[in-house]
Each structure stands twice: as structure tokens, then as C-alpha cells.
N, CA, C and O atoms as a GROMACS GRO file, in nm:
protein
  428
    1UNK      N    1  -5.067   2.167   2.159
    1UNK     CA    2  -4.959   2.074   2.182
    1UNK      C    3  -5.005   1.935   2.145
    1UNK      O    4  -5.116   1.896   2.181
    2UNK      N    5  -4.897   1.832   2.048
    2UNK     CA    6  -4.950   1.712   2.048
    2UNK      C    7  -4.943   1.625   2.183
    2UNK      O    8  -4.889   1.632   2.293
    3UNK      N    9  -5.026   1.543   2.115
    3UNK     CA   10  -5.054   1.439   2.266
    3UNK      C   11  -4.934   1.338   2.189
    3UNK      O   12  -4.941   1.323   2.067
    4UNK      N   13  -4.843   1.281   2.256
    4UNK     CA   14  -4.740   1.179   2.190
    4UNK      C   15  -4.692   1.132   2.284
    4UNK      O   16  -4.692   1.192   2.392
    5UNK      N   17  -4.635   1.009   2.266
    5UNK     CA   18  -4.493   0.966   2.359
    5UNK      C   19  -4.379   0.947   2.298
    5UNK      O   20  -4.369   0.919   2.179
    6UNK      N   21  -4.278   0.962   2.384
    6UNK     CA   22  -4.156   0.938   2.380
    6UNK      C   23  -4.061   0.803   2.305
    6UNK      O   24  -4.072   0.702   2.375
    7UNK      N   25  -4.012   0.791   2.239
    7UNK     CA   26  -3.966   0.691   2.214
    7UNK      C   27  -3.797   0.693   2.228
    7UNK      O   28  -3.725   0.773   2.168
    8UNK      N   29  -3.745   0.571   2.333
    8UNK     CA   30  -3.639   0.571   2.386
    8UNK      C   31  -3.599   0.429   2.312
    8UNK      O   32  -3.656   0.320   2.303
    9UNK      N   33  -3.441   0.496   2.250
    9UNK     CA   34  -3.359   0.452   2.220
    9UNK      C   35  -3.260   0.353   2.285
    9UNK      O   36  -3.164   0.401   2.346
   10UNK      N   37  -3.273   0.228   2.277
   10UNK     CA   38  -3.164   0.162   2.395
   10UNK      C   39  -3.036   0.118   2.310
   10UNK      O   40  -2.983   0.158   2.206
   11UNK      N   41  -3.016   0.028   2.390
   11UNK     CA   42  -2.853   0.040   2.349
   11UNK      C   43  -2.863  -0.127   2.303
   11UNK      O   44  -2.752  -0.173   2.276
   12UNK      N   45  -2.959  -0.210   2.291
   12UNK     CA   46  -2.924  -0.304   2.226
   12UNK      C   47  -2.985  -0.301   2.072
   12UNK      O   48  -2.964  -0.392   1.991
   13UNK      N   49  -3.095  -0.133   2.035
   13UNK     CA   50  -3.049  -0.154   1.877
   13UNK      C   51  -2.941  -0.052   1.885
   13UNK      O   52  -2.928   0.060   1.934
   14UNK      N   53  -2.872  -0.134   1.819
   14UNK     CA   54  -2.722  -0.067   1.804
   14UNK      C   55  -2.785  -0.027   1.656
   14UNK      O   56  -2.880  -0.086   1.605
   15UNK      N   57  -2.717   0.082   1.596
   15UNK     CA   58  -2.722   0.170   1.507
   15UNK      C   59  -2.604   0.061   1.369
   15UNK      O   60  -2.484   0.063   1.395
   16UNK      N   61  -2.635   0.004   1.280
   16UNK     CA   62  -2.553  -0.059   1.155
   16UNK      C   63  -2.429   0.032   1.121
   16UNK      O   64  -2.446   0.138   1.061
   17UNK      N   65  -2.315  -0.008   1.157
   17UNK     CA   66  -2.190   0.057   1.122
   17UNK      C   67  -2.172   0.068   0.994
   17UNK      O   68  -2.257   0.032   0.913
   18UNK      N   69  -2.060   0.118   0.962
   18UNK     CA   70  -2.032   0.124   0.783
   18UNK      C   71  -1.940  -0.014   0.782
   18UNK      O   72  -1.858  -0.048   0.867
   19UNK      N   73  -1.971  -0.074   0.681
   19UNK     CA   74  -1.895  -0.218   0.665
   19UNK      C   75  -1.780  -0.126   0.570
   19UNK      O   76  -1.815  -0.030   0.501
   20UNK      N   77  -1.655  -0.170   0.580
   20UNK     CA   78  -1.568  -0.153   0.456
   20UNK      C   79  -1.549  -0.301   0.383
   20UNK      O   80  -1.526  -0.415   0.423
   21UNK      N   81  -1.576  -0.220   0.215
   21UNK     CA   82  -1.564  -0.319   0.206
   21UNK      C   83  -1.443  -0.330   0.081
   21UNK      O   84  -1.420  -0.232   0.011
   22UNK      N   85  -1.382  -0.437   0.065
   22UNK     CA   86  -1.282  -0.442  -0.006
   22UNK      C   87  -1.263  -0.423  -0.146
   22UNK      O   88  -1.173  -0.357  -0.197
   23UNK      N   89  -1.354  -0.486  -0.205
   23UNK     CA   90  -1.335  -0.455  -0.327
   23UNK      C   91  -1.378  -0.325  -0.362
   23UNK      O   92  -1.478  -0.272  -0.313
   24UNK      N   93  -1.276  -0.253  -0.477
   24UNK     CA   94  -1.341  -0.095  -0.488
   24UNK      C   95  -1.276  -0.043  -0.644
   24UNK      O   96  -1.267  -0.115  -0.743
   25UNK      N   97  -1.248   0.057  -0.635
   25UNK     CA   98  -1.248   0.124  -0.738
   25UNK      C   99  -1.083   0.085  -0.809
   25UNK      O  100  -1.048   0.064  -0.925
   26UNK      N  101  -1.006   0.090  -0.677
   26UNK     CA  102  -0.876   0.075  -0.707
   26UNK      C  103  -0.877  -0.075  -0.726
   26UNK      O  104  -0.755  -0.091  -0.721
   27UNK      N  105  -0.921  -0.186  -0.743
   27UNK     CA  106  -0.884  -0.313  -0.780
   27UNK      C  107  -0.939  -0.326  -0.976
   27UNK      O  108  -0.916  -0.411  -1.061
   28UNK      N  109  -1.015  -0.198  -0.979
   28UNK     CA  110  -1.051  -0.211  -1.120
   28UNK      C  111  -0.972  -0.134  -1.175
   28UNK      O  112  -0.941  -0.172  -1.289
   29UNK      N  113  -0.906  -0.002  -1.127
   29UNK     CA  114  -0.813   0.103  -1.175
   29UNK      C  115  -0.658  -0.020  -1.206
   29UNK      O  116  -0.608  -0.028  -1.318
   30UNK      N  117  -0.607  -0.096  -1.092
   30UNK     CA  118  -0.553  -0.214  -1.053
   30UNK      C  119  -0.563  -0.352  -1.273
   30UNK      O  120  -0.486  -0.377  -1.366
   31UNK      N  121  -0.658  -0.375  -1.246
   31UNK     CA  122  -0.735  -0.458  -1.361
   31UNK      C  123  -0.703  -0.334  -1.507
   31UNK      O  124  -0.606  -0.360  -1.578
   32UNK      N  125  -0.731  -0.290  -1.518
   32UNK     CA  126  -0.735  -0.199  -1.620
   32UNK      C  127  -0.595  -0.138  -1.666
   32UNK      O  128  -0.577  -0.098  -1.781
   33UNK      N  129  -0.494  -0.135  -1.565
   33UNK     CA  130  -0.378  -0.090  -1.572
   33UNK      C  131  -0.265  -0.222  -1.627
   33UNK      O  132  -0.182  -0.215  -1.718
   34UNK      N  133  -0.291  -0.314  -1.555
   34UNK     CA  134  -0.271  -0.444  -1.607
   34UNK      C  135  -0.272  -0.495  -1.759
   34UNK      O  136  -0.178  -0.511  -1.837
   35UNK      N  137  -0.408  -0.514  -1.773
   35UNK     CA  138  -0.448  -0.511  -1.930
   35UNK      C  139  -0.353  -0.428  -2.015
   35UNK      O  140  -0.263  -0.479  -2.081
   36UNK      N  141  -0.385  -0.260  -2.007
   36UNK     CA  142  -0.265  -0.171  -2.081
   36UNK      C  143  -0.127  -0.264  -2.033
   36UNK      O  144  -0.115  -0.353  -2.118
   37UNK      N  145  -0.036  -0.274  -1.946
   37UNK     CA  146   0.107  -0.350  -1.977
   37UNK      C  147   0.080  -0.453  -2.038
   37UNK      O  148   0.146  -0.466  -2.141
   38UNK      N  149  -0.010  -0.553  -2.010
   38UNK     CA  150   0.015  -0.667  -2.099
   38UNK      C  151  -0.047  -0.649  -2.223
   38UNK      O  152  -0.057  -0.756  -2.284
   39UNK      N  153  -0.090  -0.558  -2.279
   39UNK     CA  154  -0.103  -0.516  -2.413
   39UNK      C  155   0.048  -0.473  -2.466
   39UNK      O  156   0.089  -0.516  -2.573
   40UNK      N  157   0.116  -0.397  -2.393
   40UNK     CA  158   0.222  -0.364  -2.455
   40UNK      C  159   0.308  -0.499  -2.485
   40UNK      O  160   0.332  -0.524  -2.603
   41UNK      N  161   0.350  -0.576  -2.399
   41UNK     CA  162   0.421  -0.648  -2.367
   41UNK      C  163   0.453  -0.722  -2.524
   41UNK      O  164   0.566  -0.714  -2.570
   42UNK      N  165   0.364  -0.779  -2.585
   42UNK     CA  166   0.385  -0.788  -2.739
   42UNK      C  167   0.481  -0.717  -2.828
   42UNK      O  168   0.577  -0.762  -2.890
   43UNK      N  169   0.438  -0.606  -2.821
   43UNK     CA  170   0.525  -0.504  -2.886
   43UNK      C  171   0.635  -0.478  -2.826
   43UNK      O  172   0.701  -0.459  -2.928
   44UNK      N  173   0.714  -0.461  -2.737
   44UNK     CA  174   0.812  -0.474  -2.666
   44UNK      C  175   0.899  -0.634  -2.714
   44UNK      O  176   1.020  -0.621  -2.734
   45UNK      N  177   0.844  -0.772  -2.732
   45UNK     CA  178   0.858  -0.855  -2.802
   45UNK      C  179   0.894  -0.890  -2.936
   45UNK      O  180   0.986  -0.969  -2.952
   46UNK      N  181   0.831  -0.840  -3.036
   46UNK     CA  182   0.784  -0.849  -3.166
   46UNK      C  183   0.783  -0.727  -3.271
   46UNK      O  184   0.758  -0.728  -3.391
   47UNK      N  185   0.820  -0.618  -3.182
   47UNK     CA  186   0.827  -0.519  -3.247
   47UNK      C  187   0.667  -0.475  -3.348
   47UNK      O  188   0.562  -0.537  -3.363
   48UNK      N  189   0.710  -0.351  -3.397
   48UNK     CA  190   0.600  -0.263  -3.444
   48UNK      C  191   0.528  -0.386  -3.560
   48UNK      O  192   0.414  -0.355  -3.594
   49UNK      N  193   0.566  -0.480  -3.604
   49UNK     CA  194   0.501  -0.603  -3.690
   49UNK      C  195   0.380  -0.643  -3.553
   49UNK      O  196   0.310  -0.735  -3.595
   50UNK      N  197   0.359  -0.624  -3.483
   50UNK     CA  198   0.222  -0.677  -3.384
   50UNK      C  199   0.108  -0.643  -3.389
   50UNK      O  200   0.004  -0.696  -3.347
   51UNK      N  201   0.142  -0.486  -3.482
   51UNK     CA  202  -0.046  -0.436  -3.494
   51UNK      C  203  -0.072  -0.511  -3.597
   51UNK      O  204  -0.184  -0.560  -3.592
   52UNK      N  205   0.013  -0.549  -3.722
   52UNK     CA  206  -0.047  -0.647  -3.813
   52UNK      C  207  -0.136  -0.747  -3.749
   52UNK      O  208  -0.257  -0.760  -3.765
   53UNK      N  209  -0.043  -0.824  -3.663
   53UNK     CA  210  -0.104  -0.943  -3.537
   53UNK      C  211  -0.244  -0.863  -3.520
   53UNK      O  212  -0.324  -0.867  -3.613
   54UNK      N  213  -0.270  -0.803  -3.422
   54UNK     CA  214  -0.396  -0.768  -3.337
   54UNK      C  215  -0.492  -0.676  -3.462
   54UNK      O  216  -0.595  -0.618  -3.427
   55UNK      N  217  -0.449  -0.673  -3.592
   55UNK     CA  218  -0.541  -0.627  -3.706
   55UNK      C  219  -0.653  -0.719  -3.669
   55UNK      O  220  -0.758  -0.692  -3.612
   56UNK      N  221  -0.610  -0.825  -3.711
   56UNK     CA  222  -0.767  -0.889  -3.714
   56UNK      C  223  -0.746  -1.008  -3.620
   56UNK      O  224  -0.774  -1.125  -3.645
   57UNK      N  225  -0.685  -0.952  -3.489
   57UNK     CA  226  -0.712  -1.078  -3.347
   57UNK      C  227  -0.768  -0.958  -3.270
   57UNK      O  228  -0.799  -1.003  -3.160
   58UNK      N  229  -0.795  -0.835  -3.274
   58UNK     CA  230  -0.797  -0.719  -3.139
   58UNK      C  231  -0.953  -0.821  -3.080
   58UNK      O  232  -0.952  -0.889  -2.978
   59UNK      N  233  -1.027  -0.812  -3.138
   59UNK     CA  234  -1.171  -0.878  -3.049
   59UNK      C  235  -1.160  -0.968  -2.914
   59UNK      O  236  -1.221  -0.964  -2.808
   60UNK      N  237  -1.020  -1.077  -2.981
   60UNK     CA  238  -0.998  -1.156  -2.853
   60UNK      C  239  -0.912  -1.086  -2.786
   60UNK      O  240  -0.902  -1.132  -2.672
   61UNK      N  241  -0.847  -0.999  -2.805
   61UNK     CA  242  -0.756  -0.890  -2.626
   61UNK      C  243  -0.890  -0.779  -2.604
   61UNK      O  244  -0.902  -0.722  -2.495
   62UNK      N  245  -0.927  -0.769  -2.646
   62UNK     CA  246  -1.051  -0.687  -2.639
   62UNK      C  247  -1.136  -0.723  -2.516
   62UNK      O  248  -1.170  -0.658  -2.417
   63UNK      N  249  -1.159  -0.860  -2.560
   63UNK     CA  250  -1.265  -0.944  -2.484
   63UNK      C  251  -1.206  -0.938  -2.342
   63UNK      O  252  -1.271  -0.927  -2.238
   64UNK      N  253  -1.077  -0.947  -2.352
   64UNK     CA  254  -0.992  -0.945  -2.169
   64UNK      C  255  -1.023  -0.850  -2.105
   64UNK      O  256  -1.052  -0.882  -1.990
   65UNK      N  257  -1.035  -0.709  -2.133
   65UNK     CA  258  -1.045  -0.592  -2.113
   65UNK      C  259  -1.142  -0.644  -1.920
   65UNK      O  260  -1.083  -0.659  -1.813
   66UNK      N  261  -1.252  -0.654  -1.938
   66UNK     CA  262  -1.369  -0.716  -1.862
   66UNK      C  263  -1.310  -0.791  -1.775
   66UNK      O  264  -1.325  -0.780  -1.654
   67UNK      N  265  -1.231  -0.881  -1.838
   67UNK     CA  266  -1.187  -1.013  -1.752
   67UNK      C  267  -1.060  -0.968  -1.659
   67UNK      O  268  -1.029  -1.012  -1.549
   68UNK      N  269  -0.994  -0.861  -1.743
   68UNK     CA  270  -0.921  -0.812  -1.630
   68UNK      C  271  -0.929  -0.708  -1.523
   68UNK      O  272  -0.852  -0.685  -1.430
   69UNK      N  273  -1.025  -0.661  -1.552
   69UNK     CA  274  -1.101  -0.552  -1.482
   69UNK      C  275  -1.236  -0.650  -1.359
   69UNK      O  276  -1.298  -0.563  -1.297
   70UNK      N  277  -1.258  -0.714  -1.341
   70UNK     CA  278  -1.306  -0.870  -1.216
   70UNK      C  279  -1.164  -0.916  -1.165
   70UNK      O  280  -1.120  -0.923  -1.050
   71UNK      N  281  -1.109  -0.943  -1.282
   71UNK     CA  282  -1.002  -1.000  -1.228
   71UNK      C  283  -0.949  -0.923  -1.088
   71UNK      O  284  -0.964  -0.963  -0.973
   72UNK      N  285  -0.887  -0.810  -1.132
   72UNK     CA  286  -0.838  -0.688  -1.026
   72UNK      C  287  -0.937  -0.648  -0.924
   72UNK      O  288  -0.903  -0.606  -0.813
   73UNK      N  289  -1.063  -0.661  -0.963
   73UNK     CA  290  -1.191  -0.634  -0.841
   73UNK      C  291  -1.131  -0.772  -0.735
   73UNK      O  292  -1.083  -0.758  -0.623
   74UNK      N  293  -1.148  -0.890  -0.803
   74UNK     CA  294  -1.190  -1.002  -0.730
   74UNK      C  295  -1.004  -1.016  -0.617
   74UNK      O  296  -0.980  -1.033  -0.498
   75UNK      N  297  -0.943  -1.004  -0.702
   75UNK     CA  298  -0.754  -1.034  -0.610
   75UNK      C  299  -0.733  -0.910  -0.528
   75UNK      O  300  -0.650  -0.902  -0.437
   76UNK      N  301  -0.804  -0.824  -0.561
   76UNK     CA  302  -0.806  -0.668  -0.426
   76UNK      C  303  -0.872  -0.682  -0.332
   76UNK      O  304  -0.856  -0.614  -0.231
   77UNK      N  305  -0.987  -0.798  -0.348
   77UNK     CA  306  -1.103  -0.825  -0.265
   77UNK      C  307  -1.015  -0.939  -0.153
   77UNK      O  308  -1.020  -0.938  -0.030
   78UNK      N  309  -0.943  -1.028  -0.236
   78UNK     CA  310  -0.893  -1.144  -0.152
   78UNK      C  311  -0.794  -1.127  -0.077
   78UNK      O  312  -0.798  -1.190   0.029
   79UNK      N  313  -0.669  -1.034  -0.104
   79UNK     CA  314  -0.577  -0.984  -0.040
   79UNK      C  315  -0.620  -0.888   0.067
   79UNK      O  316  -0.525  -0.856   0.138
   80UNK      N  317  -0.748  -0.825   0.105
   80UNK     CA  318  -0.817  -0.770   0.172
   80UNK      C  319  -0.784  -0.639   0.181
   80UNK      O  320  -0.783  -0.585   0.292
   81UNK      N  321  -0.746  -0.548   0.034
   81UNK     CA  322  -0.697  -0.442  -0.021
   81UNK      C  323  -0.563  -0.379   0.039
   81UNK      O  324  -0.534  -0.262   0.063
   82UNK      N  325  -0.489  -0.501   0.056
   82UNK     CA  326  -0.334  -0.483  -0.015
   82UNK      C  327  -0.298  -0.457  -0.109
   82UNK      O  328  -0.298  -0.538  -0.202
   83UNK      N  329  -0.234  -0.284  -0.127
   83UNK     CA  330  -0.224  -0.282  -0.253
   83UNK      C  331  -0.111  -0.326  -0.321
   83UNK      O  332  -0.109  -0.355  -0.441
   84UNK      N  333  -0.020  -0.332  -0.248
   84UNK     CA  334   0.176  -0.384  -0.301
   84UNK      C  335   0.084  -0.537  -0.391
   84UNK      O  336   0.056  -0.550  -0.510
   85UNK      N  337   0.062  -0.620  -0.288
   85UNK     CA  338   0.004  -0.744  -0.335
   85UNK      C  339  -0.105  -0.780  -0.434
   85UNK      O  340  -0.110  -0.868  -0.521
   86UNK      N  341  -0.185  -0.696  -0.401
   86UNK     CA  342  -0.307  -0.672  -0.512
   86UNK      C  343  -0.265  -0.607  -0.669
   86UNK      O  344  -0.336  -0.624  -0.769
   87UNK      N  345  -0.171  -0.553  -0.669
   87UNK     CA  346  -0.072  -0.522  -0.825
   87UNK      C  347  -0.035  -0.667  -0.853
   87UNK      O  348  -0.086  -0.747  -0.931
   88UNK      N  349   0.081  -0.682  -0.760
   88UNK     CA  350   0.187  -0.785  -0.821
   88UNK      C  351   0.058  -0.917  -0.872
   88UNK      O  352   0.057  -0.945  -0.992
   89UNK      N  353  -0.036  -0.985  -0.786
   89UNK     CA  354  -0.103  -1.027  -0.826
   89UNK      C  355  -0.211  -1.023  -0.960
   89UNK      O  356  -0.228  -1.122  -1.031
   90UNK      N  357  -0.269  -0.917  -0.977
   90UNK     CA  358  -0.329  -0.887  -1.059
   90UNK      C  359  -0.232  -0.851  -1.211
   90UNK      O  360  -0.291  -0.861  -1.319
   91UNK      N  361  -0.127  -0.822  -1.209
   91UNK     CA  362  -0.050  -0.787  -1.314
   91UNK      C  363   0.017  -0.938  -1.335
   91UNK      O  364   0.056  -0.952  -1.450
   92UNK      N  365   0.038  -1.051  -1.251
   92UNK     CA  366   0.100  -1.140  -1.290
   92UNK      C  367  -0.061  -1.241  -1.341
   92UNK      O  368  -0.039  -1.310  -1.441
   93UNK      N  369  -0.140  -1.248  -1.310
   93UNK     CA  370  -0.262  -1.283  -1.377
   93UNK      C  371  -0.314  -1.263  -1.484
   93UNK      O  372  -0.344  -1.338  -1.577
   94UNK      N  373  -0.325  -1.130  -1.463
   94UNK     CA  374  -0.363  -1.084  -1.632
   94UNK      C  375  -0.286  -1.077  -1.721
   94UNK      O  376  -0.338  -1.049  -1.829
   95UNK      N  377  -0.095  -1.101  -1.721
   95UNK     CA  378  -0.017  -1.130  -1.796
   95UNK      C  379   0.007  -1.252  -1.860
   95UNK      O  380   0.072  -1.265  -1.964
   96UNK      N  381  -0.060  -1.366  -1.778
   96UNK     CA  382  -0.095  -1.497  -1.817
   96UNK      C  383  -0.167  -1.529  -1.903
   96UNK      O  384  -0.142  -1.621  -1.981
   97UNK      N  385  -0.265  -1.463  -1.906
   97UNK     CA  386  -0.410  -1.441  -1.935
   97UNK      C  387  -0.374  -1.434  -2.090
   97UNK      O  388  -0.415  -1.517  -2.171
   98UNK      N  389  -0.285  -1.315  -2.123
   98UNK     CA  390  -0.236  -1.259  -2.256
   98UNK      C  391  -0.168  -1.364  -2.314
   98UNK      O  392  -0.193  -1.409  -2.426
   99UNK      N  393  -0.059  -1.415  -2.220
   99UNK     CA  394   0.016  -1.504  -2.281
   99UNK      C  395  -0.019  -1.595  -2.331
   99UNK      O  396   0.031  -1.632  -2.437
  100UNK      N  397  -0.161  -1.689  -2.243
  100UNK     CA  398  -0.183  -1.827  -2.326
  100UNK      C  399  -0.219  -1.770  -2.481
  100UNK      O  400  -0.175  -1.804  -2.591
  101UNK      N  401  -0.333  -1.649  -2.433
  101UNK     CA  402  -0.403  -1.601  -2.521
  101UNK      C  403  -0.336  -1.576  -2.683
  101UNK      O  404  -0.368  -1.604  -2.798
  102UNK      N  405  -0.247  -1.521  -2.629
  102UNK     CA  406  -0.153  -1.506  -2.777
  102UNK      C  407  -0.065  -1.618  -2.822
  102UNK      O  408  -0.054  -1.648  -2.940
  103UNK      N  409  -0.009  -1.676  -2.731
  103UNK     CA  410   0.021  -1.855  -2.755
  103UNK      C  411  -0.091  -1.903  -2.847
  103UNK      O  412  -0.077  -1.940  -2.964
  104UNK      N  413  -0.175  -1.899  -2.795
  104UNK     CA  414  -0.283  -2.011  -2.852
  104UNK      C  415  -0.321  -1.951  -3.026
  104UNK      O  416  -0.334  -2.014  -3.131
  105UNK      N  417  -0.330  -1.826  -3.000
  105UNK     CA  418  -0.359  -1.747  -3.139
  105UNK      C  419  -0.246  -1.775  -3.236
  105UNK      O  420  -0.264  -1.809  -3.353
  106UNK      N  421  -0.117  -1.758  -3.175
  106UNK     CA  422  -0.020  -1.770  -3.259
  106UNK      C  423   0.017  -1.916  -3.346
  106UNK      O  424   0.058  -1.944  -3.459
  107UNK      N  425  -0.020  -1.986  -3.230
  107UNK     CA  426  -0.043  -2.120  -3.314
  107UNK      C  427   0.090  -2.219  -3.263
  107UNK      O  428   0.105  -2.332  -3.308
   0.00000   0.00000   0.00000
């Protein structure tokens, strides 16, 4: 038999709970879904003449891809994963996003 002692557990170490935490999978699913509508949103505009457009601009909607995918992490995180709110937000952001973007390209 070992020779040992006991070691008693009290109650002021409390055991580390699970934190939830807000930002997650769905604020990037959120970001990513975004991006696709405001990709369309052009074409719905401008008709099938837009892939000419994004022939040789795709790099800069490209580049959003990322930015809207934080984007949707970071407004799922702040709304404290509301999702009604965390859409409307994130889809009216990253639709902005497009708009200057193609404003500014368009000239």
C-alpha cells in the first residue's frame, strides 16, 4: 500500500467555467454570406455587362472577401450574438463596403 495523503478539494478553488464566447462560426458564415449578396447586387444593377467590370477589378472585391468575413466575426461579437441584428448589421456594412468600393472604381 502507498504511504500518501489526501488531498481535499475546497470550495474556494472553484473549478473555471466555460466562458461563452461570442464571436463564432456563425458571424463568419454571417460575413461570407454578405459578401456573396453584395457581389450580386451589381449585376442585379448593371446587368450581365458587370463581369466585363470585375474582369480586371475582381482583386479589389476579392480583397473584401477577409474584410467581410472580421467584419461579421467582429458585429456578432458586439451585438452579443444576436442573430436578427448581427445579419441586418453585417449585410448593411458589407454592402457599403461594395458600394464605395465600386463608386470609387467606377470613377
Amino acid at each position: 500500500m502507498r504511504n500518501s495523503t489526501n488531498i481535499a478539494i475546497t470550495s474556494a478553488e472553484a473549478s473555471p467555467g466555460t466562458e461563452e464566447t461570442t464571436w463564432s462560426l456563425a458571424g463568419a458564415f454571417i460575413g461570407f454570406l454578405s459578401w456573396l449578396l453584395a457581389l450580386g447586387i451589381p449585376f442585379l444593377i448593371y446587368g450581365p455587362n458587370t463581369l466585363f467590370f470585375f474582369l480586371y477589378t475582381w482583386p479589389f472585391f476579392l480583397a473584401l472577401l477577409p474584410v467581410a468575413v472580421v467584419v461579421g466575426i467582429a458585429l456578432h461579437s458586439l451585438v452579443r450574438g444576436r442573430l436578427i441584428f448581427s445579419c441586418m448589421t453585417t449585410v448593411l456594412a458589407v454592402t457599403l463596403m461594395f458600394g464605395v468600393l465600386f463608386l470609387w472604381l467606377m470613377g
